[in-house]
PDB file of C-alpha atoms in Angstrom:
ATOM      1  CA  MET B 785       0.000   0.000   0.000  1.00 69.00           C
ATOM      2  CA  HIS B 786       3.050   2.248   0.325  1.00 73.00           C
ATOM      3  CA  SER B 787       4.074   1.957  -3.331  1.00 77.00           C
ATOM      4  CA  PRO B 788       2.021   3.818  -5.959  1.00 81.00           C
ATOM      5  CA  THR B 789       2.936   1.151  -8.530  1.00 82.00           C
ATOM      6  CA  GLY B 790       2.005  -1.643  -6.131  1.00 82.00           C
ATOM      7  CA  ARG B 791      -1.332   0.045  -5.396  1.00 86.00           C
ATOM      8  CA  SER B 792      -2.020   0.432  -9.098  1.00 88.00           C
ATOM      9  CA  VAL B 793      -1.352  -3.235  -9.895  1.00 89.00           C
ATOM     10  CA  PHE B 794      -3.286  -4.418  -6.831  1.00 91.00           C
ATOM     11  CA  ARG B 795      -6.174  -2.117  -7.759  1.00 90.00           C
ATOM     12  CA  ALA B 796      -6.281  -3.620 -11.257  1.00 91.00           C
ATOM     13  CA  PHE B 797      -6.429  -7.061  -9.649  1.00 92.00           C
ATOM     14  CA  LEU B 798      -9.240  -5.954  -7.319  1.00 93.00           C
ATOM     15  CA  ARG B 799     -11.148  -4.719 -10.363  1.00 91.00           C
ATOM     16  CA  THR B 800     -11.071  -8.269 -11.773  1.00 90.00           C
ATOM     17  CA  GLU B 801     -12.538  -9.503  -8.477  1.00 90.00           C
ATOM     18  CA  TYR B 802     -15.239  -6.822  -8.429  1.00 89.00           C
ATOM     19  CA  SER B 803     -13.856  -5.368  -5.206  1.00 92.00           C
ATOM     20  CA  GLU B 804     -12.024  -2.277  -6.436  1.00 94.00           C
ATOM     21  CA  GLU B 805     -14.243  -0.167  -4.169  1.00 96.00           C
ATOM     22  CA  ASN B 806     -12.212  -1.391  -1.188  1.00 96.00           C
ATOM     23  CA  MET B 807      -9.036   0.214  -2.546  1.00 95.00           C
ATOM     24  CA  LEU B 808     -10.897   3.349  -3.634  1.00 97.00           C
ATOM     25  CA  PHE B 809     -12.406   3.699  -0.161  1.00 98.00           C
ATOM     26  CA  TRP B 810      -9.006   3.202   1.504  1.00 97.00           C
ATOM     27  CA  LEU B 811      -7.430   5.854  -0.752  1.00 96.00           C
ATOM     28  CA  ALA B 812     -10.289   8.311  -0.126  1.00 98.00           C
ATOM     29  CA  CYS B 813      -9.801   7.869   3.633  1.00 98.00           C
ATOM     30  CA  GLU B 814      -6.077   8.548   3.281  1.00 97.00           C
ATOM     31  CA  GLU B 815      -6.867  11.722   1.345  1.00 97.00           C
ATOM     32  CA  LEU B 816      -9.363  12.813   4.012  1.00 98.00           C
ATOM     33  CA  LYS B 817      -6.806  12.281   6.807  1.00 98.00           C
ATOM     34  CA  ALA B 818      -4.413  14.654   5.039  1.00 97.00           C
ATOM     35  CA  GLU B 819      -6.998  17.476   4.927  1.00 97.00           C
ATOM     36  CA  ALA B 820      -6.853  20.347   7.430  1.00 96.00           C
ATOM     37  CA  ASN B 821      -9.589  22.650   6.109  1.00 98.00           C
ATOM     38  CA  GLN B 822     -12.813  21.809   7.985  1.00 97.00           C
ATOM     39  CA  HIS B 823     -15.057  22.845   5.106  1.00 98.00           C
ATOM     40  CA  VAL B 824     -13.175  20.473   2.790  1.00 98.00           C
ATOM     41  CA  VAL B 825     -13.238  17.735   5.455  1.00 98.00           C
ATOM     42  CA  ASP B 826     -17.028  18.078   5.703  1.00 98.00           C
ATOM     43  CA  GLU B 827     -17.434  17.803   1.936  1.00 98.00           C
ATOM     44  CA  LYS B 828     -15.001  14.906   1.500  1.00 98.00           C
ATOM     45  CA  ALA B 829     -16.556  13.015   4.412  1.00 98.00           C
ATOM     46  CA  ARG B 830     -20.002  13.456   2.873  1.00 98.00           C
ATOM     47  CA  LEU B 831     -18.750  12.175  -0.486  1.00 98.00           C
ATOM     48  CA  ILE B 832     -17.005   9.176   1.100  1.00 98.00           C
ATOM     49  CA  TYR B 833     -20.171   8.364   2.999  1.00 98.00           C
ATOM     50  CA  GLU B 834     -22.345   8.632  -0.102  1.00 97.00           C
ATOM     51  CA  ASP B 835     -19.906   6.706  -2.308  1.00 97.00           C
ATOM     52  CA  TYR B 836     -18.842   3.875   0.011  1.00 98.00           C
ATOM     53  CA  VAL B 837     -20.883   3.691   3.243  1.00 97.00           C
ATOM     54  CA  SER B 838     -24.447   4.424   2.185  1.00 95.00           C
ATOM     55  CA  ILE B 839     -26.481   1.292   1.573  1.00 92.00           C
ATOM     56  CA  LEU B 840     -27.763   3.019  -1.567  1.00 93.00           C
ATOM     57  CA  SER B 841     -24.306   3.209  -3.117  1.00 94.00           C
ATOM     58  CA  PRO B 842     -23.357   0.768  -5.886  1.00 93.00           C
ATOM     59  CA  LYS B 843     -19.782   0.993  -4.495  1.00 95.00           C
ATOM     60  CA  GLU B 844     -20.758   0.221  -0.889  1.00 96.00           C
ATOM     61  CA  VAL B 845     -17.966  -1.438   1.107  1.00 97.00           C
ATOM     62  CA  SER B 846     -18.712  -4.265   3.503  1.00 95.00           C
ATOM     63  CA  LEU B 847     -18.696  -2.923   7.068  1.00 97.00           C
ATOM     64  CA  ASP B 848     -20.049  -4.488  10.223  1.00 96.00           C
ATOM     65  CA  SER B 849     -22.930  -2.797  12.009  1.00 96.00           C
ATOM     66  CA  ARG B 850     -20.770  -1.520  14.901  1.00 97.00           C
ATOM     67  CA  VAL B 851     -18.447   0.356  12.538  1.00 98.00           C
ATOM     68  CA  ARG B 852     -21.344   1.607  10.415  1.00 96.00           C
ATOM     69  CA  GLU B 853     -23.136   2.967  13.507  1.00 97.00           C
ATOM     70  CA  GLY B 854     -19.929   4.670  14.638  1.00 97.00           C
ATOM     71  CA  ILE B 855     -19.617   6.402  11.280  1.00 98.00           C
ATOM     72  CA  ASN B 856     -23.238   7.532  11.435  1.00 97.00           C
ATOM     73  CA  ARG B 857     -22.539   9.177  14.824  1.00 97.00           C
ATOM     74  CA  LYS B 858     -19.265  10.755  13.662  1.00 98.00           C
ATOM     75  CA  MET B 859     -20.920  12.192  10.534  1.00 98.00           C
ATOM     76  CA  GLN B 860     -22.711  14.705  12.796  1.00 97.00           C
ATOM     77  CA  GLU B 861     -19.331  16.464  13.115  1.00 97.00           C
ATOM     78  CA  PRO B 862     -16.955  14.940  10.540  1.00 98.00           C
ATOM     79  CA  SER B 863     -13.214  14.965  11.155  1.00 98.00           C
ATOM     80  CA  PRO B 864     -10.256  13.653   9.170  1.00 98.00           C
ATOM     81  CA  HIS B 865     -10.596  10.489  11.291  1.00 98.00           C
ATOM     82  CA  THR B 866     -14.321   9.840  10.833  1.00 98.00           C
ATOM     83  CA  PHE B 867     -13.654   6.661   8.846  1.00 98.00           C
ATOM     84  CA  ASP B 868     -10.594   5.309  10.693  1.00 98.00           C
ATOM     85  CA  ASP B 869     -12.349   2.203  12.068  1.00 98.00           C
ATOM     86  CA  ALA B 870     -13.926   1.475   8.695  1.00 98.00           C
ATOM     87  CA  GLN B 871     -10.636   2.020   6.887  1.00 98.00           C
ATOM     88  CA  LEU B 872      -8.914  -0.443   9.214  1.00 98.00           C
ATOM     89  CA  GLN B 873     -11.691  -2.979   8.692  1.00 98.00           C
ATOM     90  CA  ILE B 874     -11.413  -2.704   4.897  1.00 97.00           C
ATOM     91  CA  TYR B 875      -7.599  -2.820   5.018  1.00 96.00           C
ATOM     92  CA  THR B 876      -7.804  -5.976   7.137  1.00 97.00           C
ATOM     93  CA  LEU B 877     -10.280  -7.496   4.690  1.00 96.00           C
ATOM     94  CA  MET B 878      -7.959  -6.791   1.751  1.00 95.00           C
ATOM     95  CA  HIS B 879      -4.919  -8.035   3.701  1.00 95.00           C
ATOM     96  CA  ARG B 880      -6.542 -11.316   4.731  1.00 96.00           C
ATOM     97  CA  ASP B 881      -8.687 -12.007   1.682  1.00 95.00           C
ATOM     98  CA  SER B 882      -7.785 -10.251  -1.576  1.00 94.00           C
ATOM     99  CA  TYR B 883      -4.050  -9.765  -1.099  1.00 94.00           C
ATOM    100  CA  PRO B 884      -3.167 -13.464  -0.622  1.00 95.00           C
ATOM    101  CA  ARG B 885      -5.091 -14.236  -3.837  1.00 94.00           C
ATOM    102  CA  PHE B 886      -3.255 -11.384  -5.563  1.00 94.00           C
ATOM    103  CA  LEU B 887       0.109 -12.917  -4.566  1.00 93.00           C
ATOM    104  CA  THR B 888      -0.816 -16.163  -6.334  1.00 94.00           C
ATOM    105  CA  SER B 889      -2.425 -14.476  -9.348  1.00 93.00           C
ATOM    106  CA  PRO B 890      -1.041 -14.520 -12.889  1.00 90.00           C
ATOM    107  CA  THR B 891      -0.933 -10.702 -12.694  1.00 83.00           C
ATOM    108  CA  TYR B 892       1.503 -10.737  -9.783  1.00 87.00           C
ATOM    109  CA  ARG B 893       3.565 -13.605 -11.211  1.00 87.00           C
ATOM    110  CA  SER B 894       3.974 -11.779 -14.521  1.00 83.00           C
ATOM    111  CA  LEU B 895       5.020  -8.651 -12.628  1.00 80.00           C
ATOM    112  CA  LEU B 896       7.757 -10.655 -10.895  1.00 82.00           C
ATOM    113  CA  LEU B 897       8.909 -12.053 -14.210  1.00 82.00           C
ATOM    114  CA  GLN B 898       9.239  -8.522 -15.582  1.00 81.00           C
ATOM    115  CA  GLY B 899      11.897  -7.851 -12.985  1.00 68.00           C
ATOM    116  CA  ALA B 900       9.847  -5.753 -10.579  1.00 50.00           C
ATOM    117  CA  PRO B 901      11.014  -5.693  -6.955  1.00 52.00           C
ATOM    118  CA  GLN B 902      10.065  -9.010  -5.336  1.00 50.00           C
ATOM    119  CA  SER B 903       8.543  -7.586  -2.198  1.00 54.00           C
ATOM    120  CA  SER B 904       5.248  -8.878  -0.875  1.00 53.00           C
ATOM    121  CA  GLU B 905       4.371  -5.416   0.517  1.00 54.00           C
ATOM    122  CA  ALA B 906       1.675  -3.752  -1.586  1.00 52.00           C
TER     123      ALA B 906
END
């Protein structure tokens, strides 16, 4: 997740698994955490909620009810850390589920054959 190239390749893999929204959500949360302007935080938090948390969103990420309820409370006064619990939950999901499949995928194997760094850190 630290390497832009690694994120890009992993994101392409997630797209093939119909779970690209997990990476997009994680990236949006990272962008929100870097924001200092409260007006911008409010707007970005609203967009993240609408795009990834709302049950009406076609890109809804899978969150447990405890985390979802916490977000609903925090949305009353959004901060750069409104989605921290959700971001951790989605990161853990990718780490335990999608990423191991990525490491055994033809996409990753072909990347290794091209001479890319052979690190298992995305």
